[in-house]
PDB file of C-alpha atoms in Angstrom:
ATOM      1  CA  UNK A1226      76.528 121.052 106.273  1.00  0.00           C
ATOM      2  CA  UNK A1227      79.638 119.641 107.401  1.00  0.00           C
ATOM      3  CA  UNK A1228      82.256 117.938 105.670  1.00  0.00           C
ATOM      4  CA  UNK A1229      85.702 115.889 106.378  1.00  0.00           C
ATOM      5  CA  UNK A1230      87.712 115.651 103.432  1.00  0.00           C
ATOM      6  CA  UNK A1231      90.018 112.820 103.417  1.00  0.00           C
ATOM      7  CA  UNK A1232      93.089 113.533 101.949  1.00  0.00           C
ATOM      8  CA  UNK A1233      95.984 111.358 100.348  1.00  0.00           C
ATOM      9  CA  UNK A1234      99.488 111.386  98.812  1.00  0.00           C
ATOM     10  CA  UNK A1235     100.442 114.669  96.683  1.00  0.00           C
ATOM     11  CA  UNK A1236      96.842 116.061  97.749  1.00  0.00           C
ATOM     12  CA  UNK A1237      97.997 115.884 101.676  1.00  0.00           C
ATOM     13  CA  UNK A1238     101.200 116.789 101.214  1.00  0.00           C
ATOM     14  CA  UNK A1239      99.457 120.194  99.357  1.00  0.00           C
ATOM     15  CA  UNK A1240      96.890 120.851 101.871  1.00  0.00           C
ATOM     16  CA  UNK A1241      99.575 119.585 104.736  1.00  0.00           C
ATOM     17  CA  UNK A1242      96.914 117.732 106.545  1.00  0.00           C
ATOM     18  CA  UNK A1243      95.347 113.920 106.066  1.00  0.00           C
ATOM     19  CA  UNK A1244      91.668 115.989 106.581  1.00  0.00           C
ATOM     20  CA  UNK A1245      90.114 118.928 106.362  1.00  0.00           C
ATOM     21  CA  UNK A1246      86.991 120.189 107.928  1.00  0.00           C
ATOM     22  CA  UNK A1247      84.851 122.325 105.736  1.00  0.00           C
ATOM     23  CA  UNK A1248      81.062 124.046 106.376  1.00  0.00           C
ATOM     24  CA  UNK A1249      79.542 124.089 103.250  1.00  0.00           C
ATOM     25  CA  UNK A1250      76.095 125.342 101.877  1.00  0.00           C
ATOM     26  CA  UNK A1251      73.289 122.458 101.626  1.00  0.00           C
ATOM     27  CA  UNK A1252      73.396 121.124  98.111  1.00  0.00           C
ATOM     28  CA  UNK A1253      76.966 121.632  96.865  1.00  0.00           C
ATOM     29  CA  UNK A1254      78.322 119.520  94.135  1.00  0.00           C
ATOM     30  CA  UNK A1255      81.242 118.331  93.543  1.00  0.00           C
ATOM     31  CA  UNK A1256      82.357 120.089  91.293  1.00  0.00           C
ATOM     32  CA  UNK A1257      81.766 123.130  93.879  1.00  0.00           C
ATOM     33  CA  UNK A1258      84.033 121.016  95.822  1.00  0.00           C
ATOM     34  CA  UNK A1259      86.833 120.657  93.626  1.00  0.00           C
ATOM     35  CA  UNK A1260      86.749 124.403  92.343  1.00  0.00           C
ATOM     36  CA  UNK A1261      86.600 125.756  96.366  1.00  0.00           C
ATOM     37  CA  UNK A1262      89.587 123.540  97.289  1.00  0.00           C
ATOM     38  CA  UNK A1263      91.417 124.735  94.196  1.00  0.00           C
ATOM     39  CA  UNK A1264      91.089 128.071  94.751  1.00  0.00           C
ATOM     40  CA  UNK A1265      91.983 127.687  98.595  1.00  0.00           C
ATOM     41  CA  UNK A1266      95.648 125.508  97.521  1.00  0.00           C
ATOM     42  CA  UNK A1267      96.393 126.379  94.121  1.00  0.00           C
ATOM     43  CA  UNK A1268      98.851 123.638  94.001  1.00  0.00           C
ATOM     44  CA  UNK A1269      95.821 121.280  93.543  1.00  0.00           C
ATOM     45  CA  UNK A1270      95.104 122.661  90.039  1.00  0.00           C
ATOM     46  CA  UNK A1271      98.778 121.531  88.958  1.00  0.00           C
ATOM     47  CA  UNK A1272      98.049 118.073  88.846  1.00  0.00           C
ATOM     48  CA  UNK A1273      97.292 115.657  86.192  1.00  0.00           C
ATOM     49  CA  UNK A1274      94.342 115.111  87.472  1.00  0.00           C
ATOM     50  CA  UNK A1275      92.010 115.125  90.849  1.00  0.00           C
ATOM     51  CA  UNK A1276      89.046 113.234  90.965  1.00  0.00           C
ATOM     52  CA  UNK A1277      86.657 113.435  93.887  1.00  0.00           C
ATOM     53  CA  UNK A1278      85.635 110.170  95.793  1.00  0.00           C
ATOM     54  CA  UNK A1279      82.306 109.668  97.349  1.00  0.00           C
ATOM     55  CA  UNK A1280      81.394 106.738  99.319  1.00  0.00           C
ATOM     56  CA  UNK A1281      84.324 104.862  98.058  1.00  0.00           C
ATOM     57  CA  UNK A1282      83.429 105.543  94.062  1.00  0.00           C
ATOM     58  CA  UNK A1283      84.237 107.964  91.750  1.00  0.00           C
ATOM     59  CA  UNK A1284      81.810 110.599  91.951  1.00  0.00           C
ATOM     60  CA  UNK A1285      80.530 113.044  88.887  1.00  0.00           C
ATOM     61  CA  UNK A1286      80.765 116.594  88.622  1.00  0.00           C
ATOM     62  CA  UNK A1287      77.183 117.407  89.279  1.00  0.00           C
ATOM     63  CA  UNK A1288      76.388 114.853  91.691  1.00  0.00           C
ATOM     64  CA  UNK A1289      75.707 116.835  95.315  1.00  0.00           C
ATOM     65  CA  UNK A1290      77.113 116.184  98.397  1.00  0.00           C
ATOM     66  CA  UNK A1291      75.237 115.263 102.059  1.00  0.00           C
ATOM     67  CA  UNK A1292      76.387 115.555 105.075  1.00  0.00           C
ATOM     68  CA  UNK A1293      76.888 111.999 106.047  1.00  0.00           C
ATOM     69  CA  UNK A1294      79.106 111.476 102.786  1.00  0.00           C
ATOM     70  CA  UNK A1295      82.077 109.783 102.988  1.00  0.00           C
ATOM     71  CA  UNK A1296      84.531 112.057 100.845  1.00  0.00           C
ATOM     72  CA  UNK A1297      88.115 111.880  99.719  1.00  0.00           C
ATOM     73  CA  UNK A1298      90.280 114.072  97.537  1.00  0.00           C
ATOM     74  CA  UNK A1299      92.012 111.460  94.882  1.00  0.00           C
ATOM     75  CA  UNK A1300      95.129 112.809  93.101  1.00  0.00           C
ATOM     76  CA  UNK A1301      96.189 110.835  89.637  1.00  0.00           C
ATOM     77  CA  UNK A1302      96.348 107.300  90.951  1.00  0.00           C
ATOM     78  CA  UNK A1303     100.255 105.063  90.486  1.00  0.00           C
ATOM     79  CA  UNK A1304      99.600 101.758  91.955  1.00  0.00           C
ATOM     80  CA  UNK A1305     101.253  98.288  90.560  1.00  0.00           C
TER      81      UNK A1305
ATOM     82  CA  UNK B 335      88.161  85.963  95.830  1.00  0.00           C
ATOM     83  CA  UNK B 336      91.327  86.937  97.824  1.00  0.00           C
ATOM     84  CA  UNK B 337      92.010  90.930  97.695  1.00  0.00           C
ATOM     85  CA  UNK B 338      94.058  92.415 100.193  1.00  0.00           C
ATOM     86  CA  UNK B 339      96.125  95.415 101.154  1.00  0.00           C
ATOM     87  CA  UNK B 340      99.079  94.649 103.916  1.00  0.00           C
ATOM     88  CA  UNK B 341     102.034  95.960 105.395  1.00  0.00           C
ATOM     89  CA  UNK B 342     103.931  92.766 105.599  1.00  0.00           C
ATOM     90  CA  UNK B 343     105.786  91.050 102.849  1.00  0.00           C
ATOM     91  CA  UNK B 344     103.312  89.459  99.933  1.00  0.00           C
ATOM     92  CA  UNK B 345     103.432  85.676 100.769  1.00  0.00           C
ATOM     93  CA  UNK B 346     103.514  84.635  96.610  1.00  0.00           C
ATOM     94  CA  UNK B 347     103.393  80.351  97.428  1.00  0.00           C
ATOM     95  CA  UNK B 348     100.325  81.389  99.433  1.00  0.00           C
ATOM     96  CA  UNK B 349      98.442  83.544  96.680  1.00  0.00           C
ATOM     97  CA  UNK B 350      99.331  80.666  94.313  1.00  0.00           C
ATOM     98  CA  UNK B 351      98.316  78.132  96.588  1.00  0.00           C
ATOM     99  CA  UNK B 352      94.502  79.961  96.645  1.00  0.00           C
ATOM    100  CA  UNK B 353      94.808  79.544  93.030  1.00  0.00           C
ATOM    101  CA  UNK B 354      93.672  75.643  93.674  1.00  0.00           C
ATOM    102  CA  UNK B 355      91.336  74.645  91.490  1.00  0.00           C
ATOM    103  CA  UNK B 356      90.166  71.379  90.027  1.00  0.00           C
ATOM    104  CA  UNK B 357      88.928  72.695  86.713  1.00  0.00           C
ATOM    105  CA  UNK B 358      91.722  75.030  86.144  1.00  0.00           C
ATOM    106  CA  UNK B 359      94.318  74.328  83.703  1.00  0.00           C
ATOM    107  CA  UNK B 360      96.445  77.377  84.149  1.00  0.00           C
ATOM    108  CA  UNK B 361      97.204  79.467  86.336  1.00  0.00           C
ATOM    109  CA  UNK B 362      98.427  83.163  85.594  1.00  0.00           C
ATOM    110  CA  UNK B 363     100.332  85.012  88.440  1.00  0.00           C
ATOM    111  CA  UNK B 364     101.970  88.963  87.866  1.00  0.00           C
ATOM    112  CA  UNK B 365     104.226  90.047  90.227  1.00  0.00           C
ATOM    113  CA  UNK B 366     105.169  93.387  90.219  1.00  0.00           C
ATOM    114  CA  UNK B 367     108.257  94.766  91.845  1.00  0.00           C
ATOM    115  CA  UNK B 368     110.233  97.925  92.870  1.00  0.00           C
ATOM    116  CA  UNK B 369     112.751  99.290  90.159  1.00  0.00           C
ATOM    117  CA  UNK B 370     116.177 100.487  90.926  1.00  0.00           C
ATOM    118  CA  UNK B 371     115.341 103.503  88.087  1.00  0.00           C
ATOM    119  CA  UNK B 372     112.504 105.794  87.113  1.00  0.00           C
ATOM    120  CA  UNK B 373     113.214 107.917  84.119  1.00  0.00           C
ATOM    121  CA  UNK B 374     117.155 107.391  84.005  1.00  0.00           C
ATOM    122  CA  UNK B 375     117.094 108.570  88.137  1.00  0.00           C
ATOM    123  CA  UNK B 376     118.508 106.218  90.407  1.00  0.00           C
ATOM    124  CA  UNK B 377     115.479 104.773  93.033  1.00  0.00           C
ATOM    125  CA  UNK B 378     116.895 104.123  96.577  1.00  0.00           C
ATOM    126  CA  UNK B 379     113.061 103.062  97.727  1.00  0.00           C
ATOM    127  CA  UNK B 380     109.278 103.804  97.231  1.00  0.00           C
ATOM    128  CA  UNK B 381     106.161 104.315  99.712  1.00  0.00           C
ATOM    129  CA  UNK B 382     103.065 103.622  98.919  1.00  0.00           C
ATOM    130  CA  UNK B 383      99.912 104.371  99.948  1.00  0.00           C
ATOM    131  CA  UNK B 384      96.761 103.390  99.613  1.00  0.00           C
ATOM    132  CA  UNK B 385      92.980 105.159 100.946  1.00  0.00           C
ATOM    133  CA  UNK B 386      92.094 101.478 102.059  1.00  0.00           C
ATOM    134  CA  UNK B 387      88.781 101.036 101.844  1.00  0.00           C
ATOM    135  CA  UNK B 388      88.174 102.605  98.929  1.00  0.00           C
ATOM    136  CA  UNK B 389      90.891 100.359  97.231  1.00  0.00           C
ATOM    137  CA  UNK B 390      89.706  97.268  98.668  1.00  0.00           C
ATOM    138  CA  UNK B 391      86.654  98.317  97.322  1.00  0.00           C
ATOM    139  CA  UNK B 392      87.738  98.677  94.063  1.00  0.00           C
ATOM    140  CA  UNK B 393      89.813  96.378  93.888  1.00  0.00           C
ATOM    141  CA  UNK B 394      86.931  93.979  94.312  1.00  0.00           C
ATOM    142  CA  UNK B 395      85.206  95.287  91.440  1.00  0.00           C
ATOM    143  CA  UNK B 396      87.844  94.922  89.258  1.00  0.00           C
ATOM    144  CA  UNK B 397      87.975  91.156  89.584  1.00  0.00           C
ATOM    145  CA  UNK B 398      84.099  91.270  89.483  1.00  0.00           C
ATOM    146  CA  UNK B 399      84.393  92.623  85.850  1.00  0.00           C
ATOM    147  CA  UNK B 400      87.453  90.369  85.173  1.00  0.00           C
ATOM    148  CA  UNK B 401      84.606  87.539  86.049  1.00  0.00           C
ATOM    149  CA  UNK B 402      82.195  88.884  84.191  1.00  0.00           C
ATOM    150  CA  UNK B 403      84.353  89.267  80.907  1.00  0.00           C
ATOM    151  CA  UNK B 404      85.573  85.629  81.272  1.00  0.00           C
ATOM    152  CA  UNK B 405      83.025  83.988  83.365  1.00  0.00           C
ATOM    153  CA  UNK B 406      85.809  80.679  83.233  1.00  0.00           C
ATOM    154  CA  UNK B 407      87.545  82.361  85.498  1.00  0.00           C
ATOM    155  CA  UNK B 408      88.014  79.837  88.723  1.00  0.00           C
ATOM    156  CA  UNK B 409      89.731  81.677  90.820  1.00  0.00           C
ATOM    157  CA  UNK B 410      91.102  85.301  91.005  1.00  0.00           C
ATOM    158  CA  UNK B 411      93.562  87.340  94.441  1.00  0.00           C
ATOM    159  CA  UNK B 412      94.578  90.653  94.183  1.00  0.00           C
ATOM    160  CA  UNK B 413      97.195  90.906  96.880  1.00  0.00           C
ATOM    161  CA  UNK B 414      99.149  94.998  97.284  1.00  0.00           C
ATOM    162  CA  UNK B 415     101.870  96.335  99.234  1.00  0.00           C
ATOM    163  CA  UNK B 416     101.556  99.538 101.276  1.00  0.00           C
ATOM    164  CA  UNK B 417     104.348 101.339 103.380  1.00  0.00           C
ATOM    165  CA  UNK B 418     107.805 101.205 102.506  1.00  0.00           C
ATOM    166  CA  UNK B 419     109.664  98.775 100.132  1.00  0.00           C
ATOM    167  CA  UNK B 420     113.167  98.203  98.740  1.00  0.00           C
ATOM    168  CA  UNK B 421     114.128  97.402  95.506  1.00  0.00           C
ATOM    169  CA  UNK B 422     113.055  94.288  94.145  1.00  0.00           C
ATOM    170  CA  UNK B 423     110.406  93.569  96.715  1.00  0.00           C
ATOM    171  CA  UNK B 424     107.316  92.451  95.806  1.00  0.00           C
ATOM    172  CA  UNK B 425     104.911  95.943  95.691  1.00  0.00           C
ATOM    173  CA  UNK B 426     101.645  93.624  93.904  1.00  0.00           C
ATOM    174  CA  UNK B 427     100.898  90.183  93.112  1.00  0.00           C
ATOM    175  CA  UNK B 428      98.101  89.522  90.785  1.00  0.00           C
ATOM    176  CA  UNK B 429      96.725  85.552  89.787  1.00  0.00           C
ATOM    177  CA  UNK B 430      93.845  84.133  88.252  1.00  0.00           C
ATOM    178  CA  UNK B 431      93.104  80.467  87.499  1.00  0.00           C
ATOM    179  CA  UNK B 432      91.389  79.526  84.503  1.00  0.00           C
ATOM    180  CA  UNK B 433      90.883  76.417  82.609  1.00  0.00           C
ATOM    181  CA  UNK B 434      92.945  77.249  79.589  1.00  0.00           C
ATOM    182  CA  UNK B 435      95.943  79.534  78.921  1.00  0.00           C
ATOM    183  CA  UNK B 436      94.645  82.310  76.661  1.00  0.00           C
ATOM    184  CA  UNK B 437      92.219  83.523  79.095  1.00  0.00           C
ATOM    185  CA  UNK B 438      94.640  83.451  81.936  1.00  0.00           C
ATOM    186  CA  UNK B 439      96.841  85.498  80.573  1.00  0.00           C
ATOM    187  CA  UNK B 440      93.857  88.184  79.142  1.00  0.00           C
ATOM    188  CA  UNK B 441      92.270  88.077  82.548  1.00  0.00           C
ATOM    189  CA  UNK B 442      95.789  88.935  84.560  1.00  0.00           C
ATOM    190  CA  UNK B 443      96.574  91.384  81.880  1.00  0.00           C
ATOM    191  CA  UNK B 444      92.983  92.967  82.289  1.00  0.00           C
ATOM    192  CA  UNK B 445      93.023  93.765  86.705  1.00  0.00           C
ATOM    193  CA  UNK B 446      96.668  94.635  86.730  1.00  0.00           C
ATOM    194  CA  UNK B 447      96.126  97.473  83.938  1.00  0.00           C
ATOM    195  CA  UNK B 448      93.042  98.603  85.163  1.00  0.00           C
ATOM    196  CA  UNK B 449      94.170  98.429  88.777  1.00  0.00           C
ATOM    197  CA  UNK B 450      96.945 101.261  87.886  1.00  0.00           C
ATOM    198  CA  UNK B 451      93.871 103.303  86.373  1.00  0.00           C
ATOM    199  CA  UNK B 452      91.235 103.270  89.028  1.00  0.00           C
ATOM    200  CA  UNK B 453      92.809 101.399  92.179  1.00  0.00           C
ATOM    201  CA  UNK B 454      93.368 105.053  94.730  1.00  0.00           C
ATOM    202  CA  UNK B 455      96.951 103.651  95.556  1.00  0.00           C
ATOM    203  CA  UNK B 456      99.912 106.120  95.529  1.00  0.00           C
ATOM    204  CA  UNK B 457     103.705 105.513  95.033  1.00  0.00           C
ATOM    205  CA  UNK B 458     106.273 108.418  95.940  1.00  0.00           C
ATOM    206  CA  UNK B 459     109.677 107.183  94.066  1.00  0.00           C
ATOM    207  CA  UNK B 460     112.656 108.237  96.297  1.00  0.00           C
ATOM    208  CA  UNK B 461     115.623 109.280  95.219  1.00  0.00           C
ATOM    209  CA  UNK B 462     119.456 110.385  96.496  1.00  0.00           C
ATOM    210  CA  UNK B 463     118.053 114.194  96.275  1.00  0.00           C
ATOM    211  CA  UNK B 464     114.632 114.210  96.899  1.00  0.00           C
ATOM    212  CA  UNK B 465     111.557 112.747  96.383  1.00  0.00           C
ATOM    213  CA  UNK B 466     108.451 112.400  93.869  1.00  0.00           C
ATOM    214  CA  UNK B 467     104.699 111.025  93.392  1.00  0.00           C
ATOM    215  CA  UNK B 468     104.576 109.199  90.199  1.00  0.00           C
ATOM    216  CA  UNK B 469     102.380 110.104  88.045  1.00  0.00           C
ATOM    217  CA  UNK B 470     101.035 113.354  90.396  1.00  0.00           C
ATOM    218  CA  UNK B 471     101.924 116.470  87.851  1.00  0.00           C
ATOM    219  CA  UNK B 472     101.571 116.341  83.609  1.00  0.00           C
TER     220      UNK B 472
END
């Protein structure tokens, strides 16, 4: 399946891109995800903390991904 | 309900003026602005940046759980900044109309602390040498 990642703040200045297209085996969770893109820019795994968004809410670890998903990569938050 | 994200200047008489109410006997207003400091560093500005729907989103839910802890509440706007901003702009405005005080002020307390937890909004602080995301590394 194919995924767009958006991307924002420290997490696109990391990557050095607002997206990223990635092919990914059907049924990949999350936490596949996060582990995959961690490996690819280790500077992701010197945050605070990097939480994956899925159809605008939080999404858990073991919760898999589809195709049509809306996904985001969301570095420790500092609004207000 | 009035939650919004803009690029323009955060019109505060107009947030208040949503506030209108006839059973409200207060009405609580935050206004957060930009800092000429951050950790004994001078600030010359701040972006922000927000993933918009998802914060809109969000945003929403955090004054539906602000109503449903104090179902009083009469009225509640959630109004942020993106882009650019100086010091002592206006970077959030939060207000919530209730009929008494105590509430008011529990209720404003309430979205503005759990928007910095769970709103995805970003602030990079900059300074005269360089640049940082609050918050981004332990």
């Amino acid at each position: 399946m194919n995924l767009t990642i958006a991307l924002f703040g420290i997490a696109r200045e990391i990557v050095g891109q607002s997206q990223l297209q990635l092919a990914l085996p059907t049924g990949t969770s999350v936490q596949q995800l996060l582990r995959q893109l961690q490996e690819q820019y280790p500077g992701l795994t010197q945050l605070s903390s990097l939480a994956v968004a899925r159809n605008n809410e939080y999404a858990q670890g073991e919760e898999l991904l589809q195709e049509r998903d809306e996904i985001a990569l969301i570095p420790p938050v500092s609004g207000g | 309900m009035l939650i919004e994200l803009t690029d323009l200047p955060i019109d505060v008489a107009a947030v208040l003026q949503a506030m209108q109410a006839d059973g409200a006997g207060a009405v609580n207003t935050f206004i957060g602005t930009v800092r000429n400091q951050s950790t004994g560093r001078r600030v010359m500005r701040l972006h922000y940046e927000a993933y918009d729907a998802m914060a809109l989103h969000q945003l929403r839910r955090v004054a539906e759980q602000a109503q449903e802890r104090w179902p009083m509440l009469q009225k509640v706007a959630v109004v942020h900044r993106k882009g650019t901003l100086a010091i002592g702009d206006i970077a959030v405005v939060v207000a919530v109309a209730t009929p008494h005080r105590a509430e008011s002020f529990a209720a404003c307390q309430f979205i503005i602390d759990t928007l910095k937890q769970v709103v995805p909004i970003w602030k990079k602080e900059e300074y005269e040498d360089g640049t940082v995301w609050v918050a981004a590394h332990p």
